[in-house]
Every structure is written in structure tokens, then in C-alpha cells.
CSV table of C-alpha atoms in Angstrom, one decimal:
chain,number,residue,atom,x,y,z
C,28,MET,CA,-15.0,71.0,53.1
C,29,SER,CA,-16.5,71.3,56.5
C,30,GLU,CA,-19.9,69.8,57.5
C,31,THR,CA,-22.6,71.4,59.6
C,32,SER,CA,-25.8,69.8,60.8
C,33,SER,CA,-29.2,70.9,59.8
C,34,LYS,CA,-29.6,73.0,62.9
C,35,GLU,CA,-26.2,74.6,63.9
C,36,ALA,CA,-23.1,75.9,62.3
C,37,PRO,CA,-19.6,76.4,63.8
C,38,ALA,CA,-19.3,79.9,65.3
C,39,GLY,CA,-17.0,81.3,62.6
C,40,GLN,CA,-19.1,79.7,59.8
C,41,ALA,CA,-22.2,81.9,60.7
C,42,LEU,CA,-20.1,85.0,60.2
C,43,ALA,CA,-18.7,83.7,56.9
C,44,ASP,CA,-22.2,82.8,55.7
C,45,GLU,CA,-23.6,86.2,56.7
C,46,ALA,CA,-20.8,87.9,54.7
C,47,ASP,CA,-21.5,85.7,51.6
C,48,ALA,CA,-25.2,86.4,51.9
C,49,ALA,CA,-24.8,90.2,52.4
C,50,GLY,CA,-27.3,91.9,50.1
C,51,LEU,CA,-29.3,88.8,49.4
C,52,PRO,CA,-33.0,88.8,50.1
C,53,THR,CA,-32.8,85.4,51.8
C,54,SER,CA,-29.8,84.1,53.6
C,55,PRO,CA,-28.7,80.4,53.7
C,56,GLU,CA,-29.8,80.3,57.3
C,57,ALA,CA,-33.3,81.5,56.5
C,58,LEU,CA,-33.5,78.9,53.7
C,59,HIS,CA,-32.4,76.2,56.1
C,60,ALA,CA,-35.0,77.5,58.6
C,61,ARG,CA,-37.6,77.1,55.9
C,62,LEU,CA,-36.5,73.6,55.2
C,63,ASP,CA,-36.8,72.9,59.0
C,64,ALA,CA,-40.3,74.4,59.0
C,65,LEU,CA,-41.3,72.1,56.2
C,66,GLY,CA,-39.9,69.1,58.1
C,67,ILE,CA,-37.3,68.5,55.3
C,68,ALA,CA,-34.1,66.8,56.4
C,69,TYR,CA,-30.8,68.0,54.9
C,70,LYS,CA,-27.1,68.2,55.4
C,71,ALA,CA,-25.2,71.4,54.8
C,72,VAL,CA,-21.5,71.5,53.9
C,73,SER,CA,-19.3,74.6,53.7
C,74,HIS,CA,-16.5,74.9,51.2
C,75,PRO,CA,-14.6,77.5,49.2
C,76,ALA,CA,-16.6,79.4,46.5
C,77,VAL,CA,-17.2,77.5,43.3
C,78,PHE,CA,-18.3,79.1,40.1
C,79,THR,CA,-18.3,76.3,37.6
C,80,VAL,CA,-19.1,72.6,37.4
C,81,GLU,CA,-15.4,71.8,36.9
C,82,GLU,CA,-14.5,73.7,40.1
C,83,ALA,CA,-17.3,71.8,42.0
C,84,LYS,CA,-16.1,68.4,40.7
C,85,ALA,CA,-12.5,69.1,41.7
C,86,LEU,CA,-13.5,70.2,45.2
C,87,ARG,CA,-16.2,67.7,46.2
C,88,GLY,CA,-14.3,64.4,45.8
C,89,GLU,CA,-16.6,61.5,46.3
C,90,LEU,CA,-19.7,63.4,47.6
C,91,PRO,CA,-22.6,61.1,46.7
C,92,GLY,CA,-25.9,61.9,44.9
C,93,SER,CA,-27.0,64.1,42.1
C,94,HIS,CA,-24.9,67.0,41.2
C,95,ILE,CA,-26.6,69.8,39.2
C,96,LYS,CA,-26.2,72.8,37.1
C,97,ASN,CA,-28.8,75.6,36.9
C,98,LEU,CA,-29.6,77.8,34.0
C,99,PHE,CA,-31.5,81.0,34.4
C,100,LEU,CA,-33.0,81.6,30.9
C,101,ARG,CA,-35.3,84.1,29.3
C,102,ASN,CA,-36.9,84.6,25.9
C,103,LYS,CA,-37.5,87.7,23.8
C,104,LYS,CA,-40.9,88.2,25.4
C,105,GLY,CA,-39.3,88.4,28.9
C,106,ARG,CA,-40.6,85.1,30.2
C,107,MET,CA,-38.1,83.4,32.4
C,108,TRP,CA,-37.2,79.8,33.3
C,109,LEU,CA,-34.9,78.2,35.9
C,110,VAL,CA,-33.7,74.9,34.5
C,111,THR,CA,-32.1,72.5,36.9
C,112,CYS,CA,-30.4,69.5,35.3
C,113,LEU,CA,-27.6,67.0,35.9
C,114,GLU,CA,-24.3,68.7,35.8
C,115,ASP,CA,-23.0,66.8,32.8
C,116,ARG,CA,-26.0,67.4,30.5
C,117,GLN,CA,-25.2,69.1,27.3
C,118,VAL,CA,-28.0,71.7,26.9
C,119,ASP,CA,-28.9,72.8,23.4
C,120,LEU,CA,-30.8,76.1,24.0
C,121,LYS,CA,-32.6,76.0,20.7
C,122,ALA,CA,-33.9,72.5,21.3
C,123,LEU,CA,-34.8,73.4,24.9
C,124,GLY,CA,-36.7,76.4,23.7
C,125,ASP,CA,-38.7,74.2,21.4
C,126,LYS,CA,-39.4,71.7,24.2
C,127,LEU,CA,-40.6,74.5,26.5
C,128,ASP,CA,-42.6,76.2,23.7
C,129,ALA,CA,-40.5,79.3,24.6
C,130,GLY,CA,-39.0,80.3,21.3
C,131,ARG,CA,-35.4,81.4,21.3
C,132,LEU,CA,-33.8,81.3,24.8
C,133,SER,CA,-30.8,83.2,26.1
C,134,PHE,CA,-29.2,83.5,29.5
C,135,GLY,CA,-30.8,86.1,31.9
C,136,SER,CA,-28.5,89.0,33.0
C,137,ALA,CA,-27.0,89.2,36.5
C,138,GLU,CA,-29.3,92.1,37.3
C,139,ARG,CA,-32.4,90.1,36.2
C,140,LEU,CA,-31.1,87.1,38.2
C,141,MET,CA,-30.8,89.2,41.3
C,142,THR,CA,-34.2,90.9,40.8
C,143,TYR,CA,-36.2,87.7,40.3
C,144,LEU,CA,-34.3,85.0,42.1
C,145,GLY,CA,-32.2,86.9,44.6
C,146,VAL,CA,-28.9,85.2,43.9
C,147,ARG,CA,-25.7,86.1,42.1
C,148,PRO,CA,-24.1,84.3,39.1
C,149,GLY,CA,-22.4,81.1,40.3
C,150,ALA,CA,-24.9,80.6,43.1
C,151,VAL,CA,-28.0,79.8,40.9
C,152,THR,CA,-30.0,77.0,42.6
C,153,PRO,CA,-33.5,75.6,42.6
C,154,PHE,CA,-33.8,77.0,46.2
C,155,ALA,CA,-33.8,80.5,44.7
C,156,VAL,CA,-37.5,80.2,43.9
C,157,ILE,CA,-38.0,81.1,47.6
C,158,ASN,CA,-37.3,84.7,46.4
C,159,ASP,CA,-39.7,84.6,43.4
C,160,LYS,CA,-42.8,85.7,45.3
C,161,GLY,CA,-44.5,86.9,42.1
C,162,GLY,CA,-44.2,83.5,40.3
C,163,ASP,CA,-42.4,85.1,37.4
C,164,VAL,CA,-40.0,82.3,36.9
C,165,THR,CA,-41.0,78.8,35.6
C,166,MET,CA,-39.1,76.0,37.3
C,167,VAL,CA,-38.0,73.2,35.0
C,168,LEU,CA,-36.5,70.1,36.5
C,169,ASP,CA,-34.5,67.4,34.6
C,170,SER,CA,-36.1,64.1,35.7
C,171,GLY,CA,-32.6,62.6,35.9
C,172,VAL,CA,-31.9,64.8,38.9
C,173,LEU,CA,-34.4,62.8,40.9
C,174,GLU,CA,-32.8,59.4,40.2
C,175,GLN,CA,-30.1,59.7,42.9
C,176,ASP,CA,-30.2,60.5,46.6
C,177,PRO,CA,-29.4,63.0,47.7
C,178,VAL,CA,-29.6,66.0,45.4
C,179,ASN,CA,-26.8,68.6,46.1
C,180,CYS,CA,-27.7,72.2,45.7
C,181,HIS,CA,-26.2,75.6,46.6
C,182,PRO,CA,-28.3,77.2,49.4
C,183,LEU,CA,-28.4,80.6,47.7
C,184,VAL,CA,-24.6,81.1,48.0
C,185,ASN,CA,-21.8,79.2,46.3
C,186,THR,CA,-19.8,78.6,49.5
C,187,MET,CA,-22.0,75.9,50.7
C,188,THR,CA,-23.8,72.8,49.4
C,189,THR,CA,-27.1,71.5,50.9
C,190,ALA,CA,-28.0,67.9,50.2
C,191,LEU,CA,-31.6,66.7,50.5
C,192,GLY,CA,-33.7,63.8,49.2
C,193,PRO,CA,-35.1,64.2,45.7
C,194,GLY,CA,-38.7,64.0,46.9
C,195,ASP,CA,-37.9,66.7,49.4
C,196,LEU,CA,-36.6,69.0,46.7
C,197,VAL,CA,-39.9,68.6,44.8
C,198,ARG,CA,-41.8,69.2,48.0
C,199,PHE,CA,-39.9,72.4,48.7
C,200,LEU,CA,-40.5,73.7,45.2
C,201,GLU,CA,-44.2,72.9,45.5
C,202,ALA,CA,-44.4,74.6,48.9
C,203,GLU,CA,-42.8,77.7,47.3
C,204,GLY,CA,-45.5,77.8,44.6
C,205,HIS,CA,-43.1,76.5,41.9
C,206,THR,CA,-44.2,73.0,41.1
C,207,PRO,CA,-41.6,71.9,38.6
C,208,GLN,CA,-42.2,71.2,35.0
C,209,MET,CA,-40.5,67.8,34.6
C,210,LEU,CA,-38.4,67.3,31.5
C,211,ASP,CA,-36.4,64.3,30.3
C,212,MET,CA,-33.2,65.9,29.3
C,213,ASP,CA,-31.4,62.7,28.6
């Protein structure tokens, strides 16, 4: 894993990030610029692509903080949720649907994910709300995520991790018009 500061990346990294972000409405660099504009401190780390929690665990070693998984969900009426929880949470979609008063939940398609959140499967992240300008997706945040510092999130691609303080994650979500619905998923 290679580390970059919040302001600059190694010369070759910028090209790799652009390739990863090709076709995305917002690049990792644009996301980091937004964090800079909000005065949010973060640390960005580049790494090989990861698609599962197991792959991320094997790659990261002792990287401190909260590690998350993100579920892009929808119900039969077409309402959508982005649920960010601790990576080891066992999520019962039926029980979650009841807690959210959503009815039966299922995973949103890759096409729907790109249309509303502007990311591909494997790169789902709370940062993706930056692309939901219509406010079509409800952000749900497991309160356990905020119990460790930092919170580690993909910055719209799965070849990087951006770490920021838990309060700063909430501040970003609020600034993007997606104040999270807090949920105790313990």
C-alpha cells in the first residue's frame, strides 16, 4: 500500500487514479478537493483493487480505525438506501427493512448504483452521496462506525482508501445534503 498526502499524489498515481475513475461522474481527486474545501483532514492510501471485506482485511494489515461495508439497497417501490456499517456486521435484510420502515429490501443493480451514486460494485462508499444531487438515496449510518477514529472509506474507487475522523464523515454527509439516519446495528 502506498500513502499519499491530502494534497498531492505521486506522478504515476494520478494516472492510475484517472484510469480507475474513467467514466465516473466524480473522480477521487475531485472528492478529495471537496474534502479540502470543507476543511476536512484526511489521509489517502493507494492499494490494489479490493472487492470484498475479506480481500480488504488481507491487504490492510494493521490499518487502524473503523472498517466498513456499504450496502446499496432498494425496495419494491423504488426507494433506495445506502447503508454503511461496520465490516463484520451480519445484516439481516428483512429486519433492516422493518427498522427502516422500508418493507422488503434487495440489493440495487449495478446500473442503478451507477445512475444514482456514480460508482461501480466493489467501490460503494458513503462518499458516493456526492453524486446523488437529487437526494434520491437515503443515507443510513451504523452508529458503531463512529466509535473508532479514523473511518476508512473508498474514495469512489476500490483502489484507494481515504481515512477521516468520524465527525468529519458526518459533516461531509451533511454538507452533501445527506444527513445520515443513525441506526444501532449491534
